[in-house]
Amino acid sequence: MTETHPAEPRGFSTRAIHDGQPFDPRTGAVIPPIFMTSTFVQDGVGGFRDGYEYSRGGNPSRDALQLQLASLEGGTHAFAFGSGLAAEDAVLRSVLEPGAHVLMGNDVYGGTHRLVKKVWEKWGVEITTADASDLDAVKASVRPNTRILWVETPSNPLMKVADIAGLAEIGHAAGAIVVADNTFATPYLQQPLALGADVVVHSTTKYIGGHSDLVGGAVVTADASLAEGIGFHQFAVGAVNSPFDAWLTTRSLKTLSVRVERHCANAQAVAESLVGHPAIAAVHYPGLPDHPQHELASRQMRGFGGMVSIQLTGGRAAALRLVKQTRVFQLAESLGGVESLVCYPFEMTHASVRGTELEVPDDLLRLSVGLEDAGDLVADLQQAFAAI
Ligand SMILES: *Cc1c(COP(=O)(O)O)cnc(C)c1O
């Protein structure tokens, strides 16, 4: 890919491989070492080498990842955390106060909704939801005390696509900041900051980590005052990732573009193979021409991503039978790894939002389409449907 970024003349893949990753000056090691240290010797009191004092406040392995993330999202500041939810919490902490209102898309990761509803509401924060793919509905749901407009696009698990630029306009007119969860799209496919969002959050556990071997999160912004608050809470609350996890994430980011290209191609093949199957009532994938926001997704994203969800004509019972029949797709939560996974959101990822306005259909299966051979993935689903 020879794509360039407005603020940076080099393309995405070049930046992914080089930004924040200088070779080790002492040995010439091409890969910077993993700084597995909690503390740093001082040259006299306050005599910090390169600013390093204690690893909750700063560690070179975390800094390498943060520089790489800021570059790839087109931000000026990035912060890495021990999980996606810890990253989200740092944003909420640095912006909210009692009496503030959070307006959230009604089709977001269940844990994101739970964080505001179960952790923040008791401190006087209000939360309501709206269909983020419907700008009029969002506009009508804004309140005078709305401080955060929170959007996830494509959404989890129904793959709705929201117009980030349109939402940014509505949020800013209301005096709110706009937070975009870019976990599903990744910075390779979508650049929310360039579209007007103020903050991007990630579960780096997913595509950025990409190999199902770590849990992590990140926040990126180009707003210096937001960055100051988020950085303070990263340090003062301390939900940071380990130097080893930071390094693993750094290594994974270097291959993000090639992995995501293949995720997109495989997901498109899987989605197309399922359209029209008699056991399937609906296939949700923004890359299908009849997806309600296909045109918006084509404008806003470089590709359509690796996530596909389907609704079965046989309902819940058929969904529960199908997940026992797949041989390549493994039944597990999470997504974005090299291996294909199937999940039943109603009782797995989205169990925490049952009985709320975020409840997901009980005939829905979510597929995280991995990097195996597309033919094997298509064949696996066909044999599983034949068996139920
Ligand atoms: C998994 C996920 C999260 C939460 O991240 P963790 O790393 O599990 O804490 C947030 N948003 C989305 C879209 C996710 O898929």
GROMACS .gro file of C-alpha atoms and ligand atoms in nm:
model
  403
    1MET     CA    1   0.000   0.000   0.000
    2THR     CA    2   0.136   0.341  -0.092
    3GLU     CA    3  -0.130   0.538   0.086
    4THR     CA    4  -0.030   0.867   0.245
    5HIS     CA    5  -0.171   1.048   0.544
    6PRO     CA    6  -0.251   1.421   0.534
    7ALA     CA    7  -0.026   1.501   0.830
    8GLU     CA    8   0.250   1.262   0.733
    9PRO     CA    9   0.402   1.201   0.392
   10ARG     CA   10   0.480   0.832   0.444
   11GLY     CA   11   0.225   0.557   0.393
   12PHE     CA   12   0.043   0.360   0.661
   13SER     CA   13   0.252   0.044   0.641
   14THR     CA   14   0.582   0.234   0.650
   15ARG     CA   15   0.471   0.422   0.957
   16ALA     CA   16   0.343   0.101   1.119
   17ILE     CA   17   0.684  -0.059   1.082
   18HIS     CA   18   0.909   0.235   1.166
   19ASP     CA   19   0.736   0.497   1.384
   20GLY     CA   20   0.844   0.469   1.746
   21GLN     CA   21   1.069   0.174   1.655
   22PRO     CA   22   1.430   0.298   1.621
   23PHE     CA   23   1.701   0.032   1.639
   24ASP     CA   24   1.882  -0.004   1.971
   25PRO     CA   25   2.164   0.257   1.973
   26ARG     CA   26   2.396   0.049   2.194
   27THR     CA   27   2.390  -0.283   2.005
   28GLY     CA   28   2.229  -0.208   1.673
   29ALA     CA   29   1.953  -0.460   1.749
   30VAL     CA   30   1.689  -0.395   1.482
   31ILE     CA   31   1.411  -0.453   1.733
   32PRO     CA   32   1.411  -0.228   2.040
   33PRO     CA   33   1.451  -0.431   2.360
   34ILE     CA   34   1.158  -0.505   2.592
   35PHE     CA   35   1.216  -0.291   2.900
   36MET     CA   36   1.100  -0.532   3.170
   37THR     CA   37   1.171  -0.297   3.457
   38SER     CA   38   0.956  -0.134   3.721
   39THR     CA   39   1.192   0.149   3.807
   40PHE     CA   40   1.487   0.350   3.672
   41VAL     CA   41   1.810   0.456   3.844
   42GLN     CA   42   1.838   0.834   3.890
   43ASP     CA   43   2.157   1.037   3.842
   44GLY     CA   44   2.100   1.220   4.172
   45VAL     CA   45   1.749   1.304   4.298
   46GLY     CA   46   1.533   1.398   4.001
   47GLY     CA   47   1.809   1.313   3.755
   48PHE     CA   48   1.597   1.103   3.520
   49ARG     CA   49   1.751   0.943   3.213
   50ASP     CA   50   1.535   1.032   2.915
   51GLY     CA   51   1.253   1.124   3.156
   52TYR     CA   52   1.205   0.773   3.295
   53GLU     CA   53   1.130   0.737   3.665
   54TYR     CA   54   0.882   0.453   3.733
   55SER     CA   55   0.701   0.227   3.484
   56ARG     CA   56   0.344   0.317   3.578
   57GLY     CA   57   0.428   0.670   3.466
   58GLY     CA   58   0.640   0.576   3.166
   59ASN     CA   59   0.824   0.282   3.015
   60PRO     CA   60   1.016   0.281   2.683
   61SER     CA   61   0.828  -0.027   2.554
   62ARG     CA   62   0.494   0.142   2.621
   63ASP     CA   63   0.619   0.467   2.468
   64ALA     CA   64   0.722   0.283   2.151
   65LEU     CA   65   0.368   0.148   2.117
   66GLN     CA   66   0.211   0.485   2.195
   67LEU     CA   67   0.417   0.662   1.928
   68GLN     CA   68   0.321   0.397   1.674
   69LEU     CA   69  -0.050   0.421   1.765
   70ALA     CA   70  -0.054   0.801   1.751
   71SER     CA   71   0.104   0.793   1.408
   72LEU     CA   72  -0.136   0.533   1.269
   73GLU     CA   73  -0.452   0.705   1.397
   74GLY     CA   74  -0.330   1.050   1.290
   75GLY     CA   75  -0.325   1.175   1.649
   76THR     CA   76  -0.069   1.364   1.853
   77HIS     CA   77  -0.101   1.162   2.175
   78ALA     CA   78  -0.169   0.793   2.242
   79PHE     CA   79  -0.206   0.605   2.569
   80ALA     CA   80  -0.185   0.228   2.612
   81PHE     CA   81  -0.378   0.041   2.880
   82GLY     CA   82  -0.417  -0.307   3.022
   83SER     CA   83  -0.753  -0.359   2.846
   84GLY     CA   84  -0.995  -0.185   2.612
   85LEU     CA   85  -1.230  -0.113   2.901
   86ALA     CA   86  -0.948   0.040   3.108
   87ALA     CA   87  -0.879   0.269   2.810
   88GLU     CA   88  -1.246   0.364   2.787
   89ASP     CA   89  -1.263   0.427   3.161
   90ALA     CA   90  -0.971   0.670   3.142
   91VAL     CA   91  -1.160   0.874   2.880
   92LEU     CA   92  -1.478   0.875   3.089
   93ARG     CA   93  -1.285   0.973   3.404
   94SER     CA   94  -1.110   1.262   3.240
   95VAL     CA   95  -1.429   1.415   3.091
   96LEU     CA   96  -1.727   1.332   3.315
   97GLU     CA   97  -1.849   1.498   3.631
   98PRO     CA   98  -2.169   1.440   3.833
   99GLY     CA   99  -2.471   1.549   3.632
  100ALA     CA  100  -2.308   1.482   3.294
  101HIS     CA  101  -2.487   1.282   3.024
  102VAL     CA  102  -2.334   1.023   2.793
  103LEU     CA  103  -2.517   0.956   2.467
  104MET     CA  104  -2.414   0.619   2.329
  105GLY     CA  105  -2.493   0.423   2.015
  106ASN     CA  106  -2.753   0.155   2.092
  107ASP     CA  107  -2.549  -0.122   1.929
  108VAL     CA  108  -2.212  -0.107   2.104
  109TYR     CA  109  -1.998  -0.365   2.278
  110GLY     CA  110  -2.198  -0.479   2.583
  111GLY     CA  111  -1.912  -0.409   2.823
  112THR     CA  112  -1.892  -0.046   2.712
  113HIS     CA  113  -2.256   0.011   2.798
  114ARG     CA  114  -2.212  -0.181   3.126
  115LEU     CA  115  -1.915   0.038   3.223
  116VAL     CA  116  -2.119   0.358   3.209
  117LYS     CA  117  -2.443   0.204   3.336
  118LYS     CA  118  -2.307  -0.003   3.625
  119VAL     CA  119  -1.989   0.183   3.722
  120TRP     CA  120  -2.052   0.547   3.634
  121GLU     CA  121  -2.426   0.595   3.687
  122LYS     CA  122  -2.396   0.571   4.064
  123TRP     CA  123  -2.164   0.872   4.059
  124GLY     CA  124  -2.439   1.086   3.907
  125VAL     CA  125  -2.368   1.029   3.539
  126GLU     CA  126  -2.663   0.973   3.305
  127ILE     CA  127  -2.658   0.743   3.003
  128THR     CA  128  -2.907   0.710   2.720
  129THR     CA  129  -2.872   0.543   2.382
  130ALA     CA  130  -2.974   0.616   2.025
  131ASP     CA  131  -2.934   0.450   1.686
  132ALA     CA  132  -2.600   0.601   1.582
  133SER     CA  133  -2.666   0.515   1.218
  134ASP     CA  134  -2.963   0.759   1.226
  135LEU     CA  135  -2.834   1.117   1.259
  136ASP     CA  136  -3.183   1.259   1.327
  137ALA     CA  137  -3.234   1.014   1.612
  138VAL     CA  138  -2.898   1.114   1.760
  139LYS     CA  139  -2.974   1.485   1.726
  140ALA     CA  140  -3.309   1.435   1.902
  141SER     CA  141  -3.137   1.252   2.190
  142VAL     CA  142  -2.876   1.516   2.271
  143ARG     CA  143  -2.935   1.693   2.603
  144PRO     CA  144  -2.802   2.022   2.741
  145ASN     CA  145  -2.573   1.823   2.974
  146THR     CA  146  -2.442   1.580   2.707
  147ARG     CA  147  -2.064   1.571   2.746
  148ILE     CA  148  -1.979   1.262   2.542
  149LEU     CA  149  -2.124   1.125   2.222
  150TRP     CA  150  -1.994   0.768   2.201
  151VAL     CA  151  -2.004   0.577   1.875
  152GLU     CA  152  -1.883   0.238   1.761
  153THR     CA  153  -1.870   0.181   1.387
  154PRO     CA  154  -1.908  -0.074   1.242
  155SER     CA  155  -2.114  -0.172   1.543
  156ASN     CA  156  -2.097  -0.487   1.746
  157PRO     CA  157  -2.268  -0.720   1.666
  158LEU     CA  158  -2.511  -0.588   1.404
  159MET     CA  159  -2.251  -0.426   1.176
  160LYS     CA  160  -2.437  -0.098   1.142
  161VAL     CA  161  -2.224   0.186   1.007
  162ALA     CA  162  -2.247   0.537   1.156
  163ASP     CA  163  -2.150   0.860   0.981
  164ILE     CA  164  -1.860   0.983   1.198
  165ALA     CA  165  -1.838   1.327   1.034
  166GLY     CA  166  -2.213   1.380   1.077
  167LEU     CA  167  -2.198   1.271   1.441
  168ALA     CA  168  -1.899   1.497   1.507
  169GLU     CA  169  -2.098   1.793   1.380
  170ILE     CA  170  -2.395   1.709   1.606
  171GLY     CA  171  -2.173   1.640   1.908
  172HIS     CA  172  -1.969   1.957   1.872
  173ALA     CA  173  -2.278   2.174   1.821
  174ALA     CA  174  -2.402   2.035   2.155
  175GLY     CA  175  -2.071   2.103   2.334
  176ALA     CA  176  -1.990   1.732   2.363
  177ILE     CA  177  -1.678   1.547   2.265
  178VAL     CA  178  -1.711   1.262   2.017
  179VAL     CA  179  -1.547   0.930   2.103
  180ALA     CA  180  -1.517   0.664   1.833
  181ASP     CA  181  -1.447   0.301   1.919
  182ASN     CA  182  -1.235   0.200   1.618
  183THR     CA  183  -1.178  -0.160   1.730
  184PHE     CA  184  -1.371  -0.327   1.447
  185ALA     CA  185  -1.239  -0.105   1.168
  186THR     CA  186  -0.878  -0.056   1.286
  187PRO     CA  187  -0.682   0.256   1.187
  188TYR     CA  188  -0.597   0.086   0.858
  189LEU     CA  189  -0.959   0.092   0.740
  190GLN     CA  190  -1.093   0.403   0.912
  191GLN     CA  191  -0.950   0.727   1.055
  192PRO     CA  192  -1.206   0.876   1.295
  193LEU     CA  193  -0.987   1.172   1.401
  194ALA     CA  194  -0.961   1.288   1.039
  195LEU     CA  195  -1.342   1.262   1.017
  196GLY     CA  196  -1.388   1.493   1.319
  197ALA     CA  197  -1.393   1.261   1.621
  198ASP     CA  198  -1.204   1.396   1.924
  199VAL     CA  199  -1.091   1.065   2.071
  200VAL     CA  200  -1.039   0.714   1.935
  201VAL     CA  201  -1.048   0.413   2.166
  202HIS     CA  202  -0.939   0.058   2.091
  203SER     CA  203  -0.950  -0.282   2.239
  204THR     CA  204  -0.603  -0.376   2.115
  205THR     CA  205  -0.697  -0.729   2.223
  206LYS     CA  206  -0.867  -0.760   1.883
  207TYR     CA  207  -0.728  -0.674   1.537
  208ILE     CA  208  -0.436  -0.462   1.661
  209GLY     CA  209  -0.307  -0.748   1.877
  210GLY     CA  210  -0.436  -0.978   1.607
  211HIS     CA  211  -0.319  -1.313   1.744
  212SER     CA  212  -0.552  -1.374   2.043
  213ASP     CA  213  -0.255  -1.373   2.279
  214LEU     CA  214  -0.297  -1.050   2.477
  215VAL     CA  215  -0.552  -0.817   2.637
  216GLY     CA  216  -0.495  -0.444   2.593
  217GLY     CA  217  -0.647  -0.107   2.512
  218ALA     CA  218  -0.556   0.231   2.372
  219VAL     CA  219  -0.674   0.591   2.349
  220VAL     CA  220  -0.560   0.831   2.077
  221THR     CA  221  -0.637   1.202   2.040
  222ALA     CA  222  -0.508   1.512   1.867
  223ASP     CA  223  -0.649   1.741   2.138
  224ALA     CA  224  -0.379   1.853   2.382
  225SER     CA  225  -0.613   1.934   2.670
  226LEU     CA  226  -0.796   1.600   2.645
  227ALA     CA  227  -0.457   1.430   2.623
  228GLU     CA  228  -0.347   1.597   2.943
  229GLY     CA  229  -0.647   1.462   3.135
  230ILE     CA  230  -0.624   1.113   2.988
  231GLY     CA  231  -0.249   1.098   3.050
  232PHE     CA  232  -0.300   1.207   3.410
  233HIS     CA  233  -0.556   0.931   3.468
  234GLN     CA  234  -0.335   0.671   3.298
  235PHE     CA  235  -0.068   0.760   3.554
  236ALA     CA  236  -0.288   0.829   3.859
  237VAL     CA  237  -0.521   0.528   3.821
  238GLY     CA  238  -0.254   0.306   3.674
  239ALA     CA  239  -0.439   0.062   3.448
  240VAL     CA  240  -0.133   0.030   3.222
  241ASN     CA  241  -0.021  -0.272   3.020
  242SER     CA  242   0.302  -0.459   3.089
  243PRO     CA  243   0.618  -0.383   2.886
  244PHE     CA  244   0.591  -0.731   2.736
  245ASP     CA  245   0.231  -0.680   2.625
  246ALA     CA  246   0.322  -0.339   2.487
  247TRP     CA  247   0.601  -0.497   2.286
  248LEU     CA  248   0.375  -0.778   2.156
  249THR     CA  249   0.121  -0.518   2.046
  250THR     CA  250   0.395  -0.319   1.875
  251ARG     CA  251   0.508  -0.627   1.686
  252SER     CA  252   0.151  -0.702   1.580
  253LEU     CA  253   0.083  -0.350   1.455
  254LYS     CA  254   0.364  -0.386   1.202
  255THR     CA  255   0.159  -0.644   1.010
  256LEU     CA  256  -0.183  -0.482   1.062
  257SER     CA  257  -0.228  -0.368   0.703
  258VAL     CA  258  -0.156  -0.706   0.543
  259ARG     CA  259  -0.363  -0.892   0.799
  260VAL     CA  260  -0.661  -0.662   0.761
  261GLU     CA  261  -0.648  -0.685   0.380
  262ARG     CA  262  -0.685  -1.063   0.412
  263HIS     CA  263  -0.952  -1.037   0.684
  264CYS     CA  264  -1.154  -0.817   0.446
  265ALA     CA  265  -1.114  -1.052   0.149
  266ASN     CA  266  -1.206  -1.360   0.354
  267ALA     CA  267  -1.505  -1.191   0.519
  268GLN     CA  268  -1.636  -1.075   0.182
  269ALA     CA  269  -1.610  -1.433   0.049
  270VAL     CA  270  -1.781  -1.576   0.358
  271ALA     CA  271  -2.059  -1.314   0.354
  272GLU     CA  272  -2.128  -1.369  -0.017
  273SER     CA  273  -2.137  -1.747   0.031
  274LEU     CA  274  -2.410  -1.714   0.295
  275VAL     CA  275  -2.643  -1.478   0.108
  276GLY     CA  276  -2.954  -1.662  -0.008
  277HIS     CA  277  -2.891  -1.974   0.203
  278PRO     CA  278  -3.233  -2.109   0.307
  279ALA     CA  279  -3.127  -2.142   0.673
  280ILE     CA  280  -3.022  -1.777   0.693
  281ALA     CA  281  -3.266  -1.491   0.737
  282ALA     CA  282  -3.010  -1.207   0.715
  283VAL     CA  283  -2.640  -1.152   0.653
  284HIS     CA  284  -2.499  -0.833   0.807
  285TYR     CA  285  -2.179  -0.719   0.633
  286PRO     CA  286  -2.110  -0.363   0.513
  287GLY     CA  287  -1.938  -0.502   0.203
  288LEU     CA  288  -2.265  -0.642   0.067
  289PRO     CA  289  -2.432  -0.404  -0.178
  290ASP     CA  290  -2.769  -0.433   0.000
  291HIS     CA  291  -2.628  -0.342   0.345
  292PRO     CA  292  -2.824  -0.030   0.451
  293GLN     CA  293  -2.506   0.179   0.488
  294HIS     CA  294  -2.299   0.017   0.212
  295GLU     CA  295  -2.250   0.349   0.035
  296LEU     CA  296  -2.146   0.531   0.355
  297ALA     CA  297  -1.908   0.247   0.446
  298SER     CA  298  -1.752   0.268   0.098
  299ARG     CA  299  -1.682   0.638   0.154
  300GLN     CA  300  -1.575   0.622   0.518
  301MET     CA  301  -1.368   0.303   0.516
  302ARG     CA  302  -1.091   0.163   0.301
  303GLY     CA  303  -1.242  -0.187   0.328
  304PHE     CA  304  -1.530  -0.351   0.510
  305GLY     CA  305  -1.350  -0.546   0.781
  306GLY     CA  306  -1.344  -0.904   0.900
  307MET     CA  307  -1.667  -0.925   1.102
  308VAL     CA  308  -1.988  -1.077   0.967
  309SER     CA  309  -2.308  -1.150   1.156
  310ILE     CA  310  -2.598  -1.369   1.049
  311GLN     CA  311  -2.952  -1.434   1.167
  312LEU     CA  312  -3.088  -1.784   1.128
  313THR     CA  313  -3.439  -1.876   1.010
  314GLY     CA  314  -3.439  -2.154   1.269
  315GLY     CA  315  -3.387  -1.901   1.553
  316ARG     CA  316  -3.203  -1.964   1.876
  317ALA     CA  317  -3.219  -2.344   1.856
  318ALA     CA  318  -3.061  -2.348   1.509
  319ALA     CA  319  -2.791  -2.103   1.621
  320LEU     CA  320  -2.702  -2.321   1.919
  321ARG     CA  321  -2.688  -2.631   1.696
  322LEU     CA  322  -2.472  -2.462   1.435
  323VAL     CA  323  -2.196  -2.360   1.678
  324LYS     CA  324  -2.149  -2.727   1.763
  325GLN     CA  325  -2.098  -2.826   1.400
  326THR     CA  326  -1.825  -2.590   1.277
  327ARG     CA  327  -1.476  -2.739   1.265
  328VAL     CA  328  -1.259  -2.446   1.156
  329PHE     CA  329  -1.465  -2.172   1.323
  330GLN     CA  330  -1.419  -2.221   1.699
  331LEU     CA  331  -1.681  -2.119   1.954
  332ALA     CA  332  -1.530  -1.837   2.160
  333GLU     CA  333  -1.572  -1.472   2.256
  334SER     CA  334  -1.335  -1.208   2.122
  335LEU     CA  335  -1.243  -1.137   1.762
  336GLY     CA  336  -0.978  -1.005   1.530
  337GLY     CA  337  -0.730  -1.290   1.561
  338VAL     CA  338  -0.576  -1.501   1.287
  339GLU     CA  339  -0.813  -1.789   1.369
  340SER     CA  340  -1.182  -1.778   1.280
  341LEU     CA  341  -1.427  -1.767   1.569
  342VAL     CA  342  -1.803  -1.794   1.601
  343CYS     CA  343  -1.993  -1.648   1.893
  344TYR     CA  344  -2.353  -1.640   2.012
  345PRO     CA  345  -2.379  -1.277   2.133
  346PHE     CA  346  -2.717  -1.316   2.309
  347GLU     CA  347  -2.562  -1.541   2.575
  348MET     CA  348  -2.191  -1.458   2.535
  349THR     CA  349  -2.049  -1.113   2.452
  350HIS     CA  350  -2.381  -0.932   2.496
  351ALA     CA  351  -2.526  -1.127   2.791
  352SER     CA  352  -2.475  -0.817   3.010
  353VAL     CA  353  -2.719  -0.607   2.800
  354ARG     CA  354  -3.009  -0.854   2.802
  355GLY     CA  355  -3.325  -0.679   2.911
  356THR     CA  356  -3.187  -0.336   2.811
  357GLU     CA  357  -3.240  -0.139   2.489
  358LEU     CA  358  -2.911  -0.294   2.369
  359GLU     CA  359  -3.041  -0.650   2.377
  360VAL     CA  360  -2.935  -0.836   2.063
  361PRO     CA  361  -3.153  -1.079   1.864
  362ASP     CA  362  -3.150  -1.438   1.993
  363ASP     CA  363  -3.117  -1.582   1.640
  364LEU     CA  364  -2.786  -1.401   1.578
  365LEU     CA  365  -2.438  -1.548   1.532
  366ARG     CA  366  -2.127  -1.334   1.500
  367LEU     CA  367  -1.836  -1.453   1.290
  368SER     CA  368  -1.482  -1.324   1.330
  369VAL     CA  369  -1.341  -1.428   0.995
  370GLY     CA  370  -0.975  -1.517   1.032
  371LEU     CA  371  -0.683  -1.561   0.799
  372GLU     CA  372  -0.729  -1.926   0.703
  373ASP     CA  373  -0.791  -2.015   0.337
  374ALA     CA  374  -1.122  -1.861   0.230
  375GLY     CA  375  -1.233  -2.185   0.063
  376ASP     CA  376  -1.193  -2.375   0.389
  377LEU     CA  377  -1.397  -2.116   0.579
  378VAL     CA  378  -1.680  -2.120   0.325
  379ALA     CA  379  -1.679  -2.501   0.316
  380ASP     CA  380  -1.681  -2.523   0.696
  381LEU     CA  381  -1.995  -2.312   0.725
  382GLN     CA  382  -2.168  -2.498   0.441
  383GLN     CA  383  -2.102  -2.837   0.603
  384ALA     CA  384  -2.216  -2.702   0.942
  385PHE     CA  385  -2.545  -2.575   0.794
  386ALA     CA  386  -2.594  -2.908   0.616
  387ALA     CA  387  -2.553  -3.087   0.951
  388ILE     CA  388  -2.813  -2.895   1.156
  389LIG     C1  389  -1.360  -0.623   2.319
  389LIG     C2  390  -1.409  -0.487   2.293
  389LIG     C3  391  -1.398  -0.386   2.390
  389LIG     C4  392  -1.343  -0.413   2.528
  389LIG     O1  393  -1.207  -0.439   2.523
  389LIG     P1  394  -1.128  -0.536   2.628
  389LIG     O2  395  -0.991  -0.537   2.571
  389LIG     O3  396  -1.197  -0.668   2.625
  389LIG     O4  397  -1.139  -0.469   2.761
  389LIG     C5  398  -1.443  -0.259   2.357
  389LIG     N1  399  -1.496  -0.232   2.237
  389LIG     C6  400  -1.510  -0.327   2.141
  389LIG     C7  401  -1.568  -0.291   2.010
  389LIG     C8  402  -1.467  -0.457   2.166
  389LIG     O5  403  -1.483  -0.550   2.071
   0.00000   0.00000   0.00000
